[in-house]
Amino acid sequence: MTVSDKKTMQEKMATYKRLVNYKTVVWVLYLCAVQLGAGLFIQYVPIYLNNILHIPRGITSTINTLQTVAIFVGYFFALYLAKKLGSIMTIAISTIICAPLMLVMANAKMLGTGAALFAVVGTILFFRSGLANASMPVQQEVQMILVDKDMRPAFSAVIEIALSVVGVIDGLFTEFYLLKTQQGYANAYIIAAALYIVSGIVLILVFAKKYKRILRDSHASEESK
């Protein structure tokens, strides 16, 4: 390794060391926890609806379409929620509120059959998808404000690497343990709900007081320059 290569490596290591602090570590852990929970059930929703709840494929397709609409609705209300609740509270509350909806999904067999079941499941998934995405634009901006401008590309890279690792963990866990039985499809919602509640509470405890208006303060700082 040449002197130039050593210097470049040292610069890279110094950059990543600057990223390691309490708030960035907690933020990455929050994202990983939410992604870990979501990865347990999102791609298996059609299987759960068709094979476990015996909802016809045509109805499942309609429900999936409604979830896409919910994403748009969630994005539409993101700014409004951030102004009313504050950026951190918007993210945390939307995460926590998803939990009871997922617990209902875990016990959806108890909701009956036929049109009533279709309507309830469709409504639950619509609101879960909308809530999960209502904070997404706010979340993406917050994570960029947590670090200095020159550190944002490196921070984004760290987040993507962490989420990739979580994806691998999700895949291995579901394949070799969780989905070995049909009950695993329901248990996935329970595990995800627990992760959502814990991660949302941690976010409030760590960030809510100091960073409640982080976006407003950041924008004001930018305008004053």
PDB file of C-alpha atoms in Angstrom:
ATOM      1  CA  MET A   1       0.000   0.000   0.000  1.00  0.00           C
ATOM      2  CA  THR A   2       1.405   3.371  -1.030  1.00  0.00           C
ATOM      3  CA  VAL A   3       1.595   6.452   1.183  1.00  0.00           C
ATOM      4  CA  SER A   4      -1.216   7.975  -0.874  1.00  0.00           C
ATOM      5  CA  ASP A   5      -3.407   4.906  -0.335  1.00  0.00           C
ATOM      6  CA  LYS A   6      -2.711   4.970   3.400  1.00  0.00           C
ATOM      7  CA  LYS A   7      -3.640   8.633   3.564  1.00  0.00           C
ATOM      8  CA  THR A   8      -6.864   8.004   1.663  1.00  0.00           C
ATOM      9  CA  MET A   9      -7.736   5.113   3.973  1.00  0.00           C
ATOM     10  CA  GLN A  10      -7.012   7.221   7.043  1.00  0.00           C
ATOM     11  CA  GLU A  11      -9.215  10.006   5.704  1.00  0.00           C
ATOM     12  CA  LYS A  12     -12.051   7.561   5.134  1.00  0.00           C
ATOM     13  CA  MET A  13     -11.693   6.121   8.626  1.00  0.00           C
ATOM     14  CA  ALA A  14     -11.651   9.625  10.097  1.00  0.00           C
ATOM     15  CA  THR A  15     -14.835  10.452   8.198  1.00  0.00           C
ATOM     16  CA  TYR A  16     -16.684   7.441   9.526  1.00  0.00           C
ATOM     17  CA  LYS A  17     -15.435   8.047  13.057  1.00  0.00           C
ATOM     18  CA  ARG A  18     -17.038  11.485  12.912  1.00  0.00           C
ATOM     19  CA  LEU A  19     -20.338   9.755  12.214  1.00  0.00           C
ATOM     20  CA  VAL A  20     -20.232   7.624  15.343  1.00  0.00           C
ATOM     21  CA  ASN A  21     -22.037   9.492  18.091  1.00  0.00           C
ATOM     22  CA  TYR A  22     -25.040   8.907  20.284  1.00  0.00           C
ATOM     23  CA  LYS A  23     -27.679  10.463  18.057  1.00  0.00           C
ATOM     24  CA  THR A  24     -26.507   8.878  14.786  1.00  0.00           C
ATOM     25  CA  VAL A  25     -26.204   5.424  16.356  1.00  0.00           C
ATOM     26  CA  VAL A  26     -29.706   5.641  17.838  1.00  0.00           C
ATOM     27  CA  TRP A  27     -31.109   6.880  14.530  1.00  0.00           C
ATOM     28  CA  VAL A  28     -29.544   4.011  12.577  1.00  0.00           C
ATOM     29  CA  LEU A  29     -30.800   1.513  15.179  1.00  0.00           C
ATOM     30  CA  TYR A  30     -34.294   2.991  14.847  1.00  0.00           C
ATOM     31  CA  LEU A  31     -34.252   2.597  11.070  1.00  0.00           C
ATOM     32  CA  CYS A  32     -32.912  -0.942  11.378  1.00  0.00           C
ATOM     33  CA  ALA A  33     -35.582  -1.939  13.900  1.00  0.00           C
ATOM     34  CA  VAL A  34     -38.399  -0.604  11.722  1.00  0.00           C
ATOM     35  CA  GLN A  35     -36.927  -2.200   8.605  1.00  0.00           C
ATOM     36  CA  LEU A  36     -36.423  -5.487  10.445  1.00  0.00           C
ATOM     37  CA  GLY A  37     -40.076  -5.520  11.451  1.00  0.00           C
ATOM     38  CA  ALA A  38     -41.379  -4.500   8.046  1.00  0.00           C
ATOM     39  CA  GLY A  39     -39.243  -7.077   6.277  1.00  0.00           C
ATOM     40  CA  LEU A  40     -40.910  -9.877   8.215  1.00  0.00           C
ATOM     41  CA  PHE A  41     -44.316  -9.374   6.626  1.00  0.00           C
ATOM     42  CA  ILE A  42     -44.465  -6.862   3.772  1.00  0.00           C
ATOM     43  CA  GLN A  43     -43.401  -9.168   0.943  1.00  0.00           C
ATOM     44  CA  TYR A  44     -45.551 -11.964   2.375  1.00  0.00           C
ATOM     45  CA  VAL A  45     -48.811 -10.000   2.612  1.00  0.00           C
ATOM     46  CA  PRO A  46     -50.359 -11.638  -0.510  1.00  0.00           C
ATOM     47  CA  ILE A  47     -49.476 -15.115   0.809  1.00  0.00           C
ATOM     48  CA  TYR A  48     -50.996 -14.306   4.197  1.00  0.00           C
ATOM     49  CA  LEU A  49     -54.172 -12.949   2.635  1.00  0.00           C
ATOM     50  CA  ASN A  50     -54.587 -15.758   0.096  1.00  0.00           C
ATOM     51  CA  ASN A  51     -53.390 -18.871   1.912  1.00  0.00           C
ATOM     52  CA  ILE A  52     -54.049 -18.074   5.570  1.00  0.00           C
ATOM     53  CA  LEU A  53     -57.070 -15.755   5.497  1.00  0.00           C
ATOM     54  CA  HIS A  54     -58.451 -17.288   2.264  1.00  0.00           C
ATOM     55  CA  ILE A  55     -59.099 -13.917   0.653  1.00  0.00           C
ATOM     56  CA  PRO A  56     -59.526 -14.310  -3.129  1.00  0.00           C
ATOM     57  CA  ARG A  57     -56.660 -13.124  -5.313  1.00  0.00           C
ATOM     58  CA  GLY A  58     -58.851 -10.526  -6.979  1.00  0.00           C
ATOM     59  CA  ILE A  59     -59.674  -8.942  -3.620  1.00  0.00           C
ATOM     60  CA  THR A  60     -55.996  -9.141  -2.635  1.00  0.00           C
ATOM     61  CA  SER A  61     -55.074  -7.248  -5.787  1.00  0.00           C
ATOM     62  CA  THR A  62     -57.583  -4.541  -4.923  1.00  0.00           C
ATOM     63  CA  ILE A  63     -56.203  -4.303  -1.386  1.00  0.00           C
ATOM     64  CA  ASN A  64     -52.664  -3.929  -2.779  1.00  0.00           C
ATOM     65  CA  THR A  65     -53.882  -1.113  -5.027  1.00  0.00           C
ATOM     66  CA  LEU A  66     -55.474   0.628  -2.053  1.00  0.00           C
ATOM     67  CA  GLN A  67     -52.166   0.383  -0.193  1.00  0.00           C
ATOM     68  CA  THR A  68     -50.491   2.211  -3.067  1.00  0.00           C
ATOM     69  CA  VAL A  69     -53.130   4.933  -2.825  1.00  0.00           C
ATOM     70  CA  ALA A  70     -52.480   5.085   0.924  1.00  0.00           C
ATOM     71  CA  ILE A  71     -48.801   5.787   0.281  1.00  0.00           C
ATOM     72  CA  PHE A  72     -49.763   8.829  -1.790  1.00  0.00           C
ATOM     73  CA  VAL A  73     -52.179  10.008   0.916  1.00  0.00           C
ATOM     74  CA  GLY A  74     -49.495   9.549   3.566  1.00  0.00           C
ATOM     75  CA  TYR A  75     -47.001  11.630   1.597  1.00  0.00           C
ATOM     76  CA  PHE A  76     -49.640  14.304   1.080  1.00  0.00           C
ATOM     77  CA  PHE A  77     -50.180  14.772   4.835  1.00  0.00           C
ATOM     78  CA  ALA A  78     -46.507  14.486   5.832  1.00  0.00           C
ATOM     79  CA  LEU A  79     -45.797  18.226   5.900  1.00  0.00           C
ATOM     80  CA  TYR A  80     -49.027  18.994   7.736  1.00  0.00           C
ATOM     81  CA  LEU A  81     -48.229  16.450  10.462  1.00  0.00           C
ATOM     82  CA  ALA A  82     -44.670  17.734  10.823  1.00  0.00           C
ATOM     83  CA  LYS A  83     -45.958  21.267  11.379  1.00  0.00           C
ATOM     84  CA  LYS A  84     -48.544  20.168  13.935  1.00  0.00           C
ATOM     85  CA  LEU A  85     -46.618  17.517  15.860  1.00  0.00           C
ATOM     86  CA  GLY A  86     -43.005  18.321  15.134  1.00  0.00           C
ATOM     87  CA  SER A  87     -40.763  16.213  12.948  1.00  0.00           C
ATOM     88  CA  ILE A  88     -39.617  13.658  15.528  1.00  0.00           C
ATOM     89  CA  MET A  89     -43.079  13.182  17.027  1.00  0.00           C
ATOM     90  CA  THR A  90     -44.536  12.693  13.551  1.00  0.00           C
ATOM     91  CA  ILE A  91     -42.082   9.888  12.863  1.00  0.00           C
ATOM     92  CA  ALA A  92     -42.415   8.272  16.292  1.00  0.00           C
ATOM     93  CA  ILE A  93     -46.211   8.480  16.598  1.00  0.00           C
ATOM     94  CA  SER A  94     -46.849   7.192  13.087  1.00  0.00           C
ATOM     95  CA  THR A  95     -44.538   4.271  13.871  1.00  0.00           C
ATOM     96  CA  ILE A  96     -46.227   3.439  17.178  1.00  0.00           C
ATOM     97  CA  ILE A  97     -49.783   3.726  15.826  1.00  0.00           C
ATOM     98  CA  CYS A  98     -48.947   1.099  13.199  1.00  0.00           C
ATOM     99  CA  ALA A  99     -48.438  -1.449  16.002  1.00  0.00           C
ATOM    100  CA  PRO A 100     -52.084  -2.021  17.052  1.00  0.00           C
ATOM    101  CA  LEU A 101     -53.087  -2.300  13.401  1.00  0.00           C
ATOM    102  CA  MET A 102     -50.507  -5.038  12.904  1.00  0.00           C
ATOM    103  CA  LEU A 103     -51.690  -6.837  16.036  1.00  0.00           C
ATOM    104  CA  VAL A 104     -55.188  -6.914  14.574  1.00  0.00           C
ATOM    105  CA  MET A 105     -53.744  -8.331  11.360  1.00  0.00           C
ATOM    106  CA  ALA A 106     -51.998 -11.056  13.382  1.00  0.00           C
ATOM    107  CA  ASN A 107     -55.415 -12.122  14.707  1.00  0.00           C
ATOM    108  CA  ALA A 108     -57.360 -11.503  11.520  1.00  0.00           C
ATOM    109  CA  LYS A 109     -58.716 -15.068  11.523  1.00  0.00           C
ATOM    110  CA  MET A 110     -60.951 -14.014  14.389  1.00  0.00           C
ATOM    111  CA  LEU A 111     -62.594 -11.321  12.259  1.00  0.00           C
ATOM    112  CA  GLY A 112     -64.788 -13.789  10.429  1.00  0.00           C
ATOM    113  CA  THR A 113     -65.023 -14.458   6.704  1.00  0.00           C
ATOM    114  CA  GLY A 114     -66.455 -13.007   3.555  1.00  0.00           C
ATOM    115  CA  ALA A 115     -67.077  -9.351   2.794  1.00  0.00           C
ATOM    116  CA  ALA A 116     -66.686  -8.231   6.404  1.00  0.00           C
ATOM    117  CA  LEU A 117     -63.198  -9.743   6.609  1.00  0.00           C
ATOM    118  CA  PHE A 118     -62.213  -8.241   3.256  1.00  0.00           C
ATOM    119  CA  ALA A 119     -63.371  -4.788   4.340  1.00  0.00           C
ATOM    120  CA  VAL A 120     -61.630  -4.873   7.737  1.00  0.00           C
ATOM    121  CA  VAL A 121     -58.337  -6.228   6.396  1.00  0.00           C
ATOM    122  CA  GLY A 122     -58.369  -3.769   3.508  1.00  0.00           C
ATOM    123  CA  THR A 123     -59.013  -0.872   5.880  1.00  0.00           C
ATOM    124  CA  ILE A 124     -56.265  -1.961   8.285  1.00  0.00           C
ATOM    125  CA  LEU A 125     -53.671  -2.332   5.545  1.00  0.00           C
ATOM    126  CA  PHE A 126     -54.707   0.987   4.002  1.00  0.00           C
ATOM    127  CA  PHE A 127     -54.159   2.879   7.255  1.00  0.00           C
ATOM    128  CA  ARG A 128     -50.959   0.972   8.094  1.00  0.00           C
ATOM    129  CA  SER A 129     -49.488   1.789   4.712  1.00  0.00           C
ATOM    130  CA  GLY A 130     -50.583   5.407   4.957  1.00  0.00           C
ATOM    131  CA  LEU A 131     -49.172   5.856   8.466  1.00  0.00           C
ATOM    132  CA  ALA A 132     -45.926   4.096   7.635  1.00  0.00           C
ATOM    133  CA  ASN A 133     -45.348   6.448   4.725  1.00  0.00           C
ATOM    134  CA  ALA A 134     -46.741   9.652   6.261  1.00  0.00           C
ATOM    135  CA  SER A 135     -43.454  10.247   8.022  1.00  0.00           C
ATOM    136  CA  MET A 136     -41.159   9.092   5.224  1.00  0.00           C
ATOM    137  CA  PRO A 137     -40.413  12.528   3.673  1.00  0.00           C
ATOM    138  CA  VAL A 138     -39.833  13.964   7.160  1.00  0.00           C
ATOM    139  CA  GLN A 139     -37.644  11.023   8.117  1.00  0.00           C
ATOM    140  CA  GLN A 140     -35.437  11.392   5.056  1.00  0.00           C
ATOM    141  CA  GLU A 141     -34.870  15.083   5.751  1.00  0.00           C
ATOM    142  CA  VAL A 142     -34.243  14.593   9.469  1.00  0.00           C
ATOM    143  CA  GLN A 143     -31.498  12.042   8.924  1.00  0.00           C
ATOM    144  CA  MET A 144     -29.656  14.513   6.721  1.00  0.00           C
ATOM    145  CA  ILE A 145     -29.871  17.240   9.357  1.00  0.00           C
ATOM    146  CA  LEU A 146     -28.416  15.011  12.068  1.00  0.00           C
ATOM    147  CA  VAL A 147     -24.974  15.326  10.491  1.00  0.00           C
ATOM    148  CA  ASP A 148     -22.978  18.119   8.876  1.00  0.00           C
ATOM    149  CA  LYS A 149     -23.422  18.692   5.158  1.00  0.00           C
ATOM    150  CA  ASP A 150     -20.067  17.213   4.255  1.00  0.00           C
ATOM    151  CA  MET A 151     -20.969  14.041   6.167  1.00  0.00           C
ATOM    152  CA  ARG A 152     -24.339  13.404   4.545  1.00  0.00           C
ATOM    153  CA  PRO A 153     -23.132  11.160   1.696  1.00  0.00           C
ATOM    154  CA  ALA A 154     -21.174   9.010   4.148  1.00  0.00           C
ATOM    155  CA  PHE A 155     -24.142   8.871   6.531  1.00  0.00           C
ATOM    156  CA  SER A 156     -26.444   7.797   3.709  1.00  0.00           C
ATOM    157  CA  ALA A 157     -23.954   5.074   2.787  1.00  0.00           C
ATOM    158  CA  VAL A 158     -23.831   3.814   6.380  1.00  0.00           C
ATOM    159  CA  ILE A 159     -27.634   3.705   6.534  1.00  0.00           C
ATOM    160  CA  GLU A 160     -27.888   1.796   3.258  1.00  0.00           C
ATOM    161  CA  ILE A 161     -25.266  -0.713   4.403  1.00  0.00           C
ATOM    162  CA  ALA A 162     -27.064  -1.208   7.723  1.00  0.00           C
ATOM    163  CA  LEU A 163     -30.426  -1.714   6.014  1.00  0.00           C
ATOM    164  CA  SER A 164     -28.870  -4.187   3.591  1.00  0.00           C
ATOM    165  CA  VAL A 165     -27.582  -6.230   6.516  1.00  0.00           C
ATOM    166  CA  VAL A 166     -31.043  -6.107   8.071  1.00  0.00           C
ATOM    167  CA  GLY A 167     -32.500  -7.380   4.807  1.00  0.00           C
ATOM    168  CA  VAL A 168     -30.213 -10.399   4.916  1.00  0.00           C
ATOM    169  CA  ILE A 169     -31.151 -11.064   8.552  1.00  0.00           C
ATOM    170  CA  ASP A 170     -34.845 -10.835   7.658  1.00  0.00           C
ATOM    171  CA  GLY A 171     -34.424 -13.307   4.826  1.00  0.00           C
ATOM    172  CA  LEU A 172     -32.533 -15.845   6.916  1.00  0.00           C
ATOM    173  CA  PHE A 173     -34.882 -15.518   9.901  1.00  0.00           C
ATOM    174  CA  THR A 174     -38.042 -15.943   7.847  1.00  0.00           C
ATOM    175  CA  GLU A 175     -36.680 -18.809   5.758  1.00  0.00           C
ATOM    176  CA  PHE A 176     -35.103 -20.910   8.481  1.00  0.00           C
ATOM    177  CA  TYR A 177     -37.360 -20.157  11.429  1.00  0.00           C
ATOM    178  CA  LEU A 178     -40.364 -17.831  11.255  1.00  0.00           C
ATOM    179  CA  LEU A 179     -42.158 -19.197   8.198  1.00  0.00           C
ATOM    180  CA  LYS A 180     -41.557 -22.868   8.881  1.00  0.00           C
ATOM    181  CA  THR A 181     -45.229 -23.031   9.904  1.00  0.00           C
ATOM    182  CA  GLN A 182     -48.305 -21.131   8.760  1.00  0.00           C
ATOM    183  CA  GLN A 183     -48.608 -19.503  12.171  1.00  0.00           C
ATOM    184  CA  GLY A 184     -45.360 -17.729  11.366  1.00  0.00           C
ATOM    185  CA  TYR A 185     -47.148 -15.428   8.938  1.00  0.00           C
ATOM    186  CA  ALA A 186     -49.292 -14.125  11.810  1.00  0.00           C
ATOM    187  CA  ASN A 187     -46.401 -14.076  14.272  1.00  0.00           C
ATOM    188  CA  ALA A 188     -44.499 -11.804  11.877  1.00  0.00           C
ATOM    189  CA  TYR A 189     -47.018  -9.030  12.571  1.00  0.00           C
ATOM    190  CA  ILE A 190     -46.663  -9.503  16.331  1.00  0.00           C
ATOM    191  CA  ILE A 191     -42.869  -9.291  16.219  1.00  0.00           C
ATOM    192  CA  ALA A 192     -43.046  -6.261  13.921  1.00  0.00           C
ATOM    193  CA  ALA A 193     -45.537  -4.536  16.228  1.00  0.00           C
ATOM    194  CA  ALA A 194     -43.199  -5.007  19.195  1.00  0.00           C
ATOM    195  CA  LEU A 195     -40.265  -3.606  17.232  1.00  0.00           C
ATOM    196  CA  TYR A 196     -42.345  -0.621  16.104  1.00  0.00           C
ATOM    197  CA  ILE A 197     -43.453   0.224  19.644  1.00  0.00           C
ATOM    198  CA  VAL A 198     -39.976  -0.054  21.149  1.00  0.00           C
ATOM    199  CA  SER A 199     -38.289   1.907  18.341  1.00  0.00           C
ATOM    200  CA  GLY A 200     -40.934   4.649  18.444  1.00  0.00           C
ATOM    201  CA  ILE A 201     -40.593   5.068  22.204  1.00  0.00           C
ATOM    202  CA  VAL A 202     -36.791   5.158  21.978  1.00  0.00           C
ATOM    203  CA  LEU A 203     -37.024   7.833  19.300  1.00  0.00           C
ATOM    204  CA  ILE A 204     -39.221   9.969  21.546  1.00  0.00           C
ATOM    205  CA  LEU A 205     -36.983   9.529  24.582  1.00  0.00           C
ATOM    206  CA  VAL A 206     -33.780  10.350  22.713  1.00  0.00           C
ATOM    207  CA  PHE A 207     -34.839  12.995  20.199  1.00  0.00           C
ATOM    208  CA  ALA A 208     -38.238  14.507  20.990  1.00  0.00           C
ATOM    209  CA  LYS A 209     -37.191  17.172  23.496  1.00  0.00           C
ATOM    210  CA  LYS A 210     -34.095  18.459  21.737  1.00  0.00           C
ATOM    211  CA  TYR A 211     -35.051  17.857  18.095  1.00  0.00           C
ATOM    212  CA  LYS A 212     -38.827  18.314  18.108  1.00  0.00           C
ATOM    213  CA  ARG A 213     -38.627  21.208  15.657  1.00  0.00           C
ATOM    214  CA  ILE A 214     -35.438  20.143  13.955  1.00  0.00           C
ATOM    215  CA  LEU A 215     -36.701  20.854  10.438  1.00  0.00           C
ATOM    216  CA  ARG A 216     -38.088  24.270  11.304  1.00  0.00           C
ATOM    217  CA  ASP A 217     -34.905  25.280  13.095  1.00  0.00           C
ATOM    218  CA  SER A 218     -32.732  23.987  10.265  1.00  0.00           C
ATOM    219  CA  HIS A 219     -34.714  25.861   7.621  1.00  0.00           C
ATOM    220  CA  ALA A 220     -34.592  29.045   9.692  1.00  0.00           C
ATOM    221  CA  SER A 221     -30.823  28.676  10.001  1.00  0.00           C
ATOM    222  CA  GLU A 222     -30.485  28.235   6.244  1.00  0.00           C
ATOM    223  CA  GLU A 223     -32.599  31.317   5.530  1.00  0.00           C
ATOM    224  CA  SER A 224     -30.529  33.486   7.892  1.00  0.00           C
ATOM    225  CA  LYS A 225     -27.302  32.753   6.028  1.00  0.00           C
TER     226      LYS A 225
END
